[in-house]
Every structure is written in C-alpha cells, then in structure tokens.
Amino acid sequence: MPVTPLLAGDPDRLGDHVLLGRLGAGGMGTVYLGRAPDGRSVAVKAVRAEWSADPKFLARFHSEVKRARQVPPFCTAAVLHDDLEHDPPYLVVEYVDGPSLADVVRESGPLTASEVYAVAVGVATALVAIHSAGVVHRDLKPANVLLAVGLPKVIDFGIARSAELSAELTAPDQVIGTIGYLAPECLDTGARGRIGPPADVFAWGVLVGYAATGHTPFGGDSPLATIGRILTQPPDLTGLPGSLRHLVAAALGKDPQRRPTANELLDTLLSAGRPDVPGPDMTPELREVALAAQASGRPARRWTGRAVAAALAVGLLAGAGIALARSNDRVEQQDRALVQRDLLNRAAEIQDADPGLALRLAVTAEAISPSERGRAAVTEALATGYDGELSPGSAVYTAEYRPDGAMVATGGSDRIDLWSVADHRFTPVASLRTGRGETSDLAFSPDGRVLASAGGRLHLWDVAGVTRLAEIDGDGWDSVQFSGDGERLLTVSDTIGLWDVRDRTRPRSLWRTAGAVTRGGARLSPDGSVLAGVAEGEVLTLWATPADGPPRELARIGDADAVIHVAFSPDGKLLAAATVTDGVRIYDLSDPARPRYRGSFGQDEGPTTTMAFDRAGATVAVGSGERAVALWSVADPQRPVPVRVLRRDGGWISSIDFTPDGTRLLTAGWQGAATSAALWRITPFAPGRLATIPGPEDRQRQVALSDADLLAVSSAQKIDFFGVRDSSRPAEARPPLPVAAPARLRLGGAKAYMFAAGTITDLSTAEPRTVLDLDGPVLDVDAERGRAAVLDRGTRVLIYQLGAGAEILAAIPASPASIAAFDPGTGNLVIAQDNGGTESALTTWDLTDPTSPARAATLGGRGGFQRVAAHAGTVVAAHRDVFTWTLRNGVPAMRTAPRPRIPGNDAGSLALTTDRALLALSSPAGTELWRLPEESDPILLTVLPGTHTSSTFSPDRPLLVTADEYGTHLWDIGGLREAVRDPRAAACRRTTGLTEPEWAAHASTLPFEASCP
C-alpha cells in the first residue's frame, strides 16, 4: 500500500507510536503508517477533529472498538492498541503490506481464474470473522482488499460499524459506502436502520465480479444509472468462472434475506472447490485460516441488529503465528477440522493409486470430525470395490485361490506364500522357497492338495506338508494349469506342453507344440477336453485333448489376429481371445470344431495383460498395462457391456482370480508401487435380487410403482399389474390391459396414467379412457395432481388439468428440443430447454398457482440433457454426466460427475428415492445406481448390467424395480441404503482406519485414537 509524506498539521506521534507517513484518509479519519515501541510497523487510525467532538460519534466509536477486539484473526488485522481518551482518539491495528485489489486490476487487468478464487475465499473468510463478532463492514470494495503475500486481506479505514447498535445513531439521509458496492437496502432510506451482514455479502459479490472482469456487475454511465441497475436489473456476470458465477449471483440477490450468509459463502467455496478453474490452488496460509474460520463458524450467528455509523479500521490478516484466545474445546475443534480436511484431500488424491489407504484416510477423517463430505468420501472409497489386500512384504506377481476358497497362494520375486482365508480375510500360514527366479503363475490341483508354480523352474508342491514334490528345469515357464481331473498339467514356455502328473513326484511329458508360441496364450477348457493356444504362425488353434492320446487339432480361428491371452468360460462353451489390436473377441465353442464369433469388446482399452471369467461365466475381468482391471458383462456375448473399472498402483496387471463364491476377485501386478495383492468386491453396493417377472422380449418396457405397492409394467402389447407387498412373490393384481404401442406410466395416490406421443389414458377407472389426444408430445404427467405437460408446436409447454374434459391452465415458453419432468414432491415443473447454444437452460417453474406459473430458478447455459427428473426441489439431469441442482438457503448448489463412457449408453430413464439420496439411471448398458451427497459430487455405487429400459423406486420401502428387454426385476436396497447412510460403519467391517504409523504420518498434530469401534 503506498505511503505518502505527513502533511503540515499531522501529528508526528500518537501515544507511544511514531508516525512515519500517510496510508490514506476517509470521511471519518486519517490512517498513518506508524512504528510501535517494539519496532514493528503498524497502522494507526486517528479520528478527525470534527467527529471527536461529537458525543454520539464517540459512543459509536467506543462500541466499535470493543466489537473489533472480538473479531477472530481470520483474514482480519488484530486490534493492537487503542486510546479513546486521547485527543484525537486513535486505534492501532496490524499493518498489511501489499497492493490493493483496485490497484492491481487498474494496472494489470482482471485476475486469473485461480486468483479470483483465492480472493473470493479470502474475503469470505474475513466476513465470517467480522460477522461472528457482530460487526458489519459497510464499505467492502477493491481498495479495501490488499493482496499481501500468501493471503488476500480485507481492511477498512473508513466506516465499519456494529450490527447491533441502535439505528437512531444513523441519520435518515445518510448513505455510507461506495455506490457500486451498495446493496439495494443501503439505497432505501426506509431500510437503512436494518442494514446488516447481507449488505457485506452483496458487496462481496460485486467485488468478486470486479476482480474477474475488471468492471462491476451493475456499472452504469453515471452514479444514478448504477443505482438504477442495482435496484432493478440483474447483474452482468459475463466472464466470471462458472464455479463462482452461481454463488456470486445468489450473493447479488435483491432480497437480503435470500442471500447466503458469509458462513454459507465459505462453506460453498471450500466444499465445491474449483472444478473449472485452472492454475495453482490457494496458498497454504489462506487454506489454513479459511478452514479454521469455517470450523469456528458453527453455529452461525443470527443477525437481528441494526447498523450505526462509526469509523474503524477492521483489518485483515491472520497467520499461523497469531493466536486467538479461545477455549480449549474450540481450539481442539479447529485442529480436528484442519486434520479432517487434510485427510480427505489426501484420500481424494490417492484414490486411484492406493484405494486401501484412501479408504483408511476417509474413515479416520469421518471419525475425527463427522461431516457430509466425510461420509461422501467414505462412500466413494467403498465404491471403488477395494476390500483388502495380502501383504507378504515383497512384490506379488500372481495370486491363486484354492478351489475350496479356504487358501490363497501368492508368488513374487523370491518365494511363494500360503494364506488361510476366513471371511475374506487372510492369515499367513507358510512360505515355500523357490530357490531360483520369480514366480510368474500358480495353479492348485482340483482337490487342492497340490500347487504348481511356474517361473525360472516348474515346481509341484505338497500343500499340506509344505514340501516340494517335483522340479522341472527350463528356460522360463510362463503359465501353468491343471486339467479338470487333475491328472494332466498344461505348461507354457517357448512351447505349449502337456504333462502326465498322476504321479506327483515324476511328471512325464505327453506332448508339446513343434514351434514357438505367444507366451501366455494357452488354456485348457474346465473339463480338460479342449486346449486353446497360439501355435506356429501366430494362429489361434483349438485341439481336442483325449485322455488316452495326444492332442489333435480341431480348428483354427483365423480372424483373431495376434492373440496374446485366452480364457474359457466355466462351462467351456465360450472362449475369450485377447488380441493386440482388436480387443477381446468372444467365440461360441458349443461345437469346438466349428467355433463361431459372437462379439468383441475393449478395442480402445490397450493390450490385455491377463483375463479371467467369473464362476458364473457372465463376467470377464480384463487386466491392462495401465494398472486397471475392467469388468465386462458377457451375459449376452453379442452385446458385451462394461460394468466397472478397478484401479490401483500395482503396475501392469499380471494375475486375476475370482473367489469361488464369485463375489470378489484378487489381482496382482508387475512393476508397481504396491507390494501386495488386492481383493476387490465385484459389486460393492449391489442390491439383493428379490424376484424376476419374465416377459416377452421388449426393448421399450416401462415400470411404475405406487405407494400402494402396485407395480405396473408396460410392454408393446399390454400393461401388467402386480401387487408387490410381498416383493419376493409378485402377484397379478388386475387383468392385463391390451395396448397398441409402448407407453410410459405414472402412478400417484389413486390415479394411474399411461402416455405415449400426444395421448394420455386414465387407467384409474374400470374402463380405461383417453383424457387427452393431441398432436404435440406429452412430456410428463403429475399423477398425484392430475396435470400434464405437453410441448405445443415447439414453442411452448402447455399445462393441462386432466379430468372429464382436459383444461389448459397455462403456457410456458419453450424450445423445440425441450424435455420436462414434474416434481412429485412440490408439484413444480422442470423444463430443460436446449437450443445447442448459450440460451440452453434448466428452469424450475412454480405451479403453486398452476394458472400463473412463476419462474422459481433458472440455470443458463445448461443443455444437452437426455433426461431430467426432480423430487422435493432436487433436480437431476443426465446425458454424458450426471448433474444435480438444488437450492440451499437460496444458494444454487450444482454437482456433476461423469458417467461411464460406453457407446450407446444413452440415458433412458431417471428415478429418485423420496429422500433424494439415491438415483437410478437406466440405459442400454444397465442401471447405474448413484449416491447423491448434499455437499459432494454424485458417486457411482454400482451398475446392474443388462439392456435396461426403465427403473423406479418404491415411495416408502427400500425397493428398486428395473426393467430390461427380457423382464422385470425387483431388488432389495435396504442394505445399500444403510451403507450409504452410515458408510463409516460399513467401512469398519473391512478396515480399522489409519494404523498408528499411518496416523503419525498423516495426522501427527492429534493424538492417536481408534477410528472404528
């Protein structure tokens, strides 16, 4: 901040403080740069003579100084000294050395997006501190924000005033502040006695807009024009980053009661982050004081006071070295909040690299300081599927379950370890020393008594006696597999070989290929009757392997180019062949002599490193060199569907084995950071299937469920009605209703409607009757209220009241590509207008008076949605992303998360639970189940694979209904709801939170405590 020389008549000292120059002057006094007795620089504010003679002013000033001493030092300058009896009265505060925001923007132009975010956080932090002490700043503007190193700092050398002093001290014709930053109520002479913190929040919004664009959102050609725009026009927020635009718009609302509080500003800024803001994060200093201010701001102070005039510098800056006199429990609360934030941030950073540590960090963060964000972080960590690991202390390259699931063998760089398994937890029981080289593959015999290991040598081991039975030298063995009867052993090295191992101590060679093969590319069918492998010429070949003779060639599969891995389904009828360039190809081996190509997947995923079928043959797990395992549903081999991806920094995936119960899989990898094998839940939040209602093949099947446990299922020829009070045994509730075409359904109370194109049929009466028949498409029906939304000529949405004669209630402007959904909780209508440009918008229309719809809220620039749904004020829209929009205390909160990138997975239907915690999104790739946290982005919990057409939740029970092309399925989501309601309890069933060594590394400022009961 520039310093100018003292003027004639300026004092050279005030009390013990030597004055060195002028920092500025305002209507209430002059601010000097001074030197304190201890030698540090300070800011000294002296009251002007004409005010110091005014008893009323002195009363205000005295009260204001008292308030200022109560302001926590979060981005505010501590009051160091005052002498109110001196002539003139003066106040000493910390000196802030840095240019003002006004100077920086004037000289260098608008700030970068990340700099704007830092200013927004810093000023919001200062307002939290100021307002918590009962003070209103009243003149927040760029000149009063100094950009010191590490922290933006708010100062005020003019007119901060107490929020609770009597309004009589403010003259009725007095306007205090800078015109462009004044809230509407500051310009209303009738409201000035009630001006409080919302006016500072309004100024915050103007200031952030100025920092981002170089001009104020209401700037006019003259002061009167600016005032007119503040009072009557919306703000111009063009150029403001999207993540800030909606929060700033809320802060600039005309109604002070609808603006967010300073605490809510800071909460939103810190919880939402900066998803679209590039550049470095806020500085550690700013982050520390912002989090401390946030932690100290609960509960927020309720403002009822009135403003008065005063002259006080309420400054900024608090650093780590400035201590605040607080109670021990408040200090502990702040410390725990800071550690919690650090743990959650770290968990998010390492989610992909180390999901196990990420889960433990999130569990400990939630235990230290429970919060919505913490619960979301635990849920997200659980959703990765991580379920534990085997850690022998050295690298693990391969892991294999014994057929009974009671033991696991792991192999690595120097030994083989045996682990007992109980409830999917592992206990080391023995180690086998291989003596030479790495172990690349392991296989148990079908009876589990013998273990074969491949590596530098081929070994057979007696599992019970932990002894070596046989050893075969070689130049390197890549893979090994027992036949289904356990009498033969398949080996792959530079050739494919079969061995007679009936005598476990003397393996005898039966057969080997003549030429070199692609290493790893050979497997026996589960019954041992067919061998698939890559022989001479790099051709995928099938051999019959009779028990009484050598293999004989059955067929060659010439369209599978450069095969590197093969896998059989458990019944031997499907063969998956991983290729270098064409992904994974599926072949039908019902007749092994005539293999038939069925489908392929994963062409864009890169080369496969290993793969395996699950025990049911419906899922293929595919490992890659990108430390990932992709799960694909091949229930319909012609249309494989991706289910989920498991990620961990374990190098390129070299081993995959499913648990015998089919619920989990074990992975290991080469060259990664992890020295353990990881256990994963295949569907970590999978609901339990209660019943299936088969039906004719139909890709347009729709379902609807009423609060009376009536399930309606619409297909191309009929609508079936089922009672599902006993969800495990659905029963026909009424005779099927023939229909001419597929239709959508809406049930509500005693009403039931179906609609297709422009026709709506009432199904509530004994005989269905058409209640509306139009040319325009019906967008949605509110069955509870008997209303319909119809797109009319691509220019408007007509609201109809359905009854004996449908009546038009109102018309709402719309675009030709509009979609809409009624909110069954509020009766409002949400319209998504999409013109492919900036005028696309999501708008909620209040239909409290359906004859006069009122625009409740609008989000501009939002388009491209395929489906939209709403319930109790929460709006969800979907296409490539899942997008949620809610209003919390008038502040729009928007969250988004990408959907799985699957060709053809267009959003077919959306369904919300009544508490808005869960979303079901059905598409041709399956039904995605999402958790919708209030303060975090949507979390994908699981995907129910299949070609799904619609889904719905029960209004009052933990029941999900999905429809696919083959029928209707009922699912119990009670366990899922409980897990997302209390994810820490679910997590504590598989982890203990941070260990003591991990606590010392990540939460050293707090004493260790157990994270799980």
mmCIF file with all atom_site columns, N, CA and C in Angstrom, residues 474-500:
data_model
loop_
_atom_site.group_PDB
_atom_site.id
_atom_site.type_symbol
_atom_site.label_atom_id
_atom_site.label_alt_id
_atom_site.label_comp_id
_atom_site.label_asym_id
_atom_site.label_entity_id
_atom_site.label_seq_id
_atom_site.pdbx_PDB_ins_code
_atom_site.Cartn_x
_atom_site.Cartn_y
_atom_site.Cartn_z
_atom_site.occupancy
_atom_site.B_iso_or_equiv
_atom_site.pdbx_formal_charge
_atom_site.auth_seq_id
_atom_site.auth_comp_id
_atom_site.auth_asym_id
_atom_site.auth_atom_id
_atom_site.pdbx_PDB_model_num
ATOM 1  N N  . GLY A 1 474 ? 14.015  -75.534 -16.899 1.00 0.00 ? 474 GLY A N  1
ATOM 2  C CA . GLY A 1 474 ? 13.619  -74.972 -18.179 1.00 0.00 ? 474 GLY A CA 1
ATOM 3  C C  . GLY A 1 474 ? 14.184  -73.580 -18.326 1.00 0.00 ? 474 GLY A C  1
ATOM 4  N N  . ASP A 1 475 ? 13.914  -72.984 -19.469 1.00 0.00 ? 475 ASP A N  1
ATOM 5  C CA . ASP A 1 475 ? 14.424  -71.640 -19.720 1.00 0.00 ? 475 ASP A CA 1
ATOM 6  C C  . ASP A 1 475 ? 13.446  -70.558 -19.265 1.00 0.00 ? 475 ASP A C  1
ATOM 7  N N  . GLY A 1 476 ? 12.410  -70.937 -18.602 1.00 0.00 ? 476 GLY A N  1
ATOM 8  C CA . GLY A 1 476 ? 11.428  -69.972 -18.131 1.00 0.00 ? 476 GLY A CA 1
ATOM 9  C C  . GLY A 1 476 ? 10.032  -70.451 -18.449 1.00 0.00 ? 476 GLY A C  1
ATOM 10 N N  . TRP A 1 477 ? 9.258   -70.676 -17.399 1.00 0.00 ? 477 TRP A N  1
ATOM 11 C CA . TRP A 1 477 ? 7.885   -71.143 -17.547 1.00 0.00 ? 477 TRP A CA 1
ATOM 12 C C  . TRP A 1 477 ? 6.961   -69.963 -17.260 1.00 0.00 ? 477 TRP A C  1
ATOM 13 N N  . ASP A 1 478 ? 6.035   -69.697 -18.199 1.00 0.00 ? 478 ASP A N  1
ATOM 14 C CA . ASP A 1 478 ? 5.168   -68.525 -18.062 1.00 0.00 ? 478 ASP A CA 1
ATOM 15 C C  . ASP A 1 478 ? 3.851   -68.824 -17.360 1.00 0.00 ? 478 ASP A C  1
ATOM 16 N N  . SER A 1 479 ? 3.234   -69.957 -17.689 1.00 0.00 ? 479 SER A N  1
ATOM 17 C CA . SER A 1 479 ? 1.943   -70.233 -17.063 1.00 0.00 ? 479 SER A CA 1
ATOM 18 C C  . SER A 1 479 ? 1.768   -71.728 -16.896 1.00 0.00 ? 479 SER A C  1
ATOM 19 N N  . VAL A 1 480 ? 0.826   -72.074 -16.005 1.00 0.00 ? 480 VAL A N  1
ATOM 20 C CA . VAL A 1 480 ? 0.615   -73.464 -15.645 1.00 0.00 ? 480 VAL A CA 1
ATOM 21 C C  . VAL A 1 480 ? -0.850  -73.650 -15.287 1.00 0.00 ? 480 VAL A C  1
ATOM 22 N N  . GLN A 1 481 ? -1.427  -74.855 -15.602 1.00 0.00 ? 481 GLN A N  1
ATOM 23 C CA . GLN A 1 481 ? -2.836  -75.115 -15.310 1.00 0.00 ? 481 GLN A CA 1
ATOM 24 C C  . GLN A 1 481 ? -3.067  -76.614 -15.217 1.00 0.00 ? 481 GLN A C  1
ATOM 25 N N  . PHE A 1 482 ? -3.810  -77.044 -14.179 1.00 0.00 ? 482 PHE A N  1
ATOM 26 C CA . PHE A 1 482 ? -4.209  -78.441 -14.070 1.00 0.00 ? 482 PHE A CA 1
ATOM 27 C C  . PHE A 1 482 ? -5.437  -78.695 -14.940 1.00 0.00 ? 482 PHE A C  1
ATOM 28 N N  . SER A 1 483 ? -5.548  -79.911 -15.442 1.00 0.00 ? 483 SER A N  1
ATOM 29 C CA . SER A 1 483 ? -6.769  -80.314 -16.137 1.00 0.00 ? 483 SER A CA 1
ATOM 30 C C  . SER A 1 483 ? -7.884  -80.511 -15.122 1.00 0.00 ? 483 SER A C  1
ATOM 31 N N  . GLY A 1 484 ? -9.112  -80.640 -15.611 1.00 0.00 ? 484 GLY A N  1
ATOM 32 C CA . GLY A 1 484 ? -10.248 -80.756 -14.716 1.00 0.00 ? 484 GLY A CA 1
ATOM 33 C C  . GLY A 1 484 ? -10.193 -81.969 -13.815 1.00 0.00 ? 484 GLY A C  1
ATOM 34 N N  . ASP A 1 485 ? -9.567  -83.066 -14.275 1.00 0.00 ? 485 ASP A N  1
ATOM 35 C CA . ASP A 1 485 ? -9.451  -84.252 -13.429 1.00 0.00 ? 485 ASP A CA 1
ATOM 36 C C  . ASP A 1 485 ? -8.171  -84.266 -12.611 1.00 0.00 ? 485 ASP A C  1
ATOM 37 N N  . GLY A 1 486 ? -7.314  -83.258 -12.807 1.00 0.00 ? 486 GLY A N  1
ATOM 38 C CA . GLY A 1 486 ? -6.084  -83.149 -12.038 1.00 0.00 ? 486 GLY A CA 1
ATOM 39 C C  . GLY A 1 486 ? -4.984  -84.070 -12.481 1.00 0.00 ? 486 GLY A C  1
ATOM 40 N N  . GLU A 1 487 ? -5.178  -84.836 -13.567 1.00 0.00 ? 487 GLU A N  1
ATOM 41 C CA . GLU A 1 487 ? -4.179  -85.822 -13.982 1.00 0.00 ? 487 GLU A CA 1
ATOM 42 C C  . GLU A 1 487 ? -3.164  -85.267 -14.969 1.00 0.00 ? 487 GLU A C  1
ATOM 43 N N  . ARG A 1 488 ? -3.480  -84.148 -15.608 1.00 0.00 ? 488 ARG A N  1
ATOM 44 C CA . ARG A 1 488 ? -2.558  -83.555 -16.574 1.00 0.00 ? 488 ARG A CA 1
ATOM 45 C C  . ARG A 1 488 ? -2.283  -82.109 -16.186 1.00 0.00 ? 488 ARG A C  1
ATOM 46 N N  . LEU A 1 489 ? -1.156  -81.627 -16.682 1.00 0.00 ? 489 LEU A N  1
ATOM 47 C CA . LEU A 1 489 ? -0.734  -80.255 -16.390 1.00 0.00 ? 489 LEU A CA 1
ATOM 48 C C  . LEU A 1 489 ? -0.380  -79.569 -17.707 1.00 0.00 ? 489 LEU A C  1
ATOM 49 N N  . LEU A 1 490 ? -0.980  -78.422 -17.937 1.00 0.00 ? 490 LEU A N  1
ATOM 50 C CA . LEU A 1 490 ? -0.663  -77.596 -19.108 1.00 0.00 ? 490 LEU A CA 1
ATOM 51 C C  . LEU A 1 490 ? 0.428   -76.605 -18.714 1.00 0.00 ? 490 LEU A C  1
ATOM 52 N N  . THR A 1 491 ? 1.459   -76.506 -19.540 1.00 0.00 ? 491 THR A N  1
ATOM 53 C CA . THR A 1 491 ? 2.518   -75.525 -19.299 1.00 0.00 ? 491 THR A CA 1
ATOM 54 C C  . THR A 1 491 ? 2.739   -74.706 -20.555 1.00 0.00 ? 491 THR A C  1
ATOM 55 N N  . VAL A 1 492 ? 3.152   -73.462 -20.349 1.00 0.00 ? 492 VAL A N  1
ATOM 56 C CA . VAL A 1 492 ? 3.503   -72.581 -21.461 1.00 0.00 ? 492 VAL A CA 1
ATOM 57 C C  . VAL A 1 492 ? 4.863   -71.983 -21.175 1.00 0.00 ? 492 VAL A C  1
ATOM 58 N N  . SER A 1 493 ? 5.773   -72.201 -22.093 1.00 0.00 ? 493 SER A N  1
ATOM 59 C CA . SER A 1 493 ? 7.085   -71.539 -22.038 1.00 0.00 ? 493 SER A CA 1
ATOM 60 C C  . SER A 1 493 ? 7.330   -71.029 -23.448 1.00 0.00 ? 493 SER A C  1
ATOM 61 N N  . ASP A 1 494 ? 8.372   -71.509 -24.115 1.00 0.00 ? 494 ASP A N  1
ATOM 62 C CA . ASP A 1 494 ? 8.501   -71.159 -25.519 1.00 0.00 ? 494 ASP A CA 1
ATOM 63 C C  . ASP A 1 494 ? 7.673   -72.114 -26.384 1.00 0.00 ? 494 ASP A C  1
ATOM 64 N N  . THR A 1 495 ? 7.097   -73.138 -25.748 1.00 0.00 ? 495 THR A N  1
ATOM 65 C CA . THR A 1 495 ? 6.163   -74.047 -26.406 1.00 0.00 ? 495 THR A CA 1
ATOM 66 C C  . THR A 1 495 ? 5.002   -74.323 -25.458 1.00 0.00 ? 495 THR A C  1
ATOM 67 N N  . ILE A 1 496 ? 3.942   -74.905 -26.016 1.00 0.00 ? 496 ILE A N  1
ATOM 68 C CA . ILE A 1 496 ? 2.831   -75.369 -25.194 1.00 0.00 ? 496 ILE A CA 1
ATOM 69 C C  . ILE A 1 496 ? 3.070   -76.849 -24.914 1.00 0.00 ? 496 ILE A C  1
ATOM 70 N N  . GLY A 1 497 ? 2.918   -77.250 -23.643 1.00 0.00 ? 497 GLY A N  1
ATOM 71 C CA . GLY A 1 497 ? 3.171   -78.641 -23.292 1.00 0.00 ? 497 GLY A CA 1
ATOM 72 C C  . GLY A 1 497 ? 2.102   -79.219 -22.405 1.00 0.00 ? 497 GLY A C  1
ATOM 73 N N  . LEU A 1 498 ? 1.916   -80.558 -22.493 1.00 0.00 ? 498 LEU A N  1
ATOM 74 C CA . LEU A 1 498 ? 1.031   -81.293 -21.595 1.00 0.00 ? 498 LEU A CA 1
ATOM 75 C C  . LEU A 1 498 ? 1.856   -82.346 -20.874 1.00 0.00 ? 498 LEU A C  1
ATOM 76 N N  . TRP A 1 499 ? 1.585   -82.475 -19.568 1.00 0.00 ? 499 TRP A N  1
ATOM 77 C CA . TRP A 1 499 ? 2.348   -83.406 -18.724 1.00 0.00 ? 499 TRP A CA 1
ATOM 78 C C  . TRP A 1 499 ? 1.381   -84.336 -17.989 1.00 0.00 ? 499 TRP A C  1
ATOM 79 N N  . ASP A 1 500 ? 1.811   -85.570 -17.868 1.00 0.00 ? 500 ASP A N  1
ATOM 80 C CA . ASP A 1 500 ? 1.093   -86.533 -17.039 1.00 0.00 ? 500 ASP A CA 1
ATOM 81 C C  . ASP A 1 500 ? 1.618   -86.376 -15.608 1.00 0.00 ? 500 ASP A C  1
#
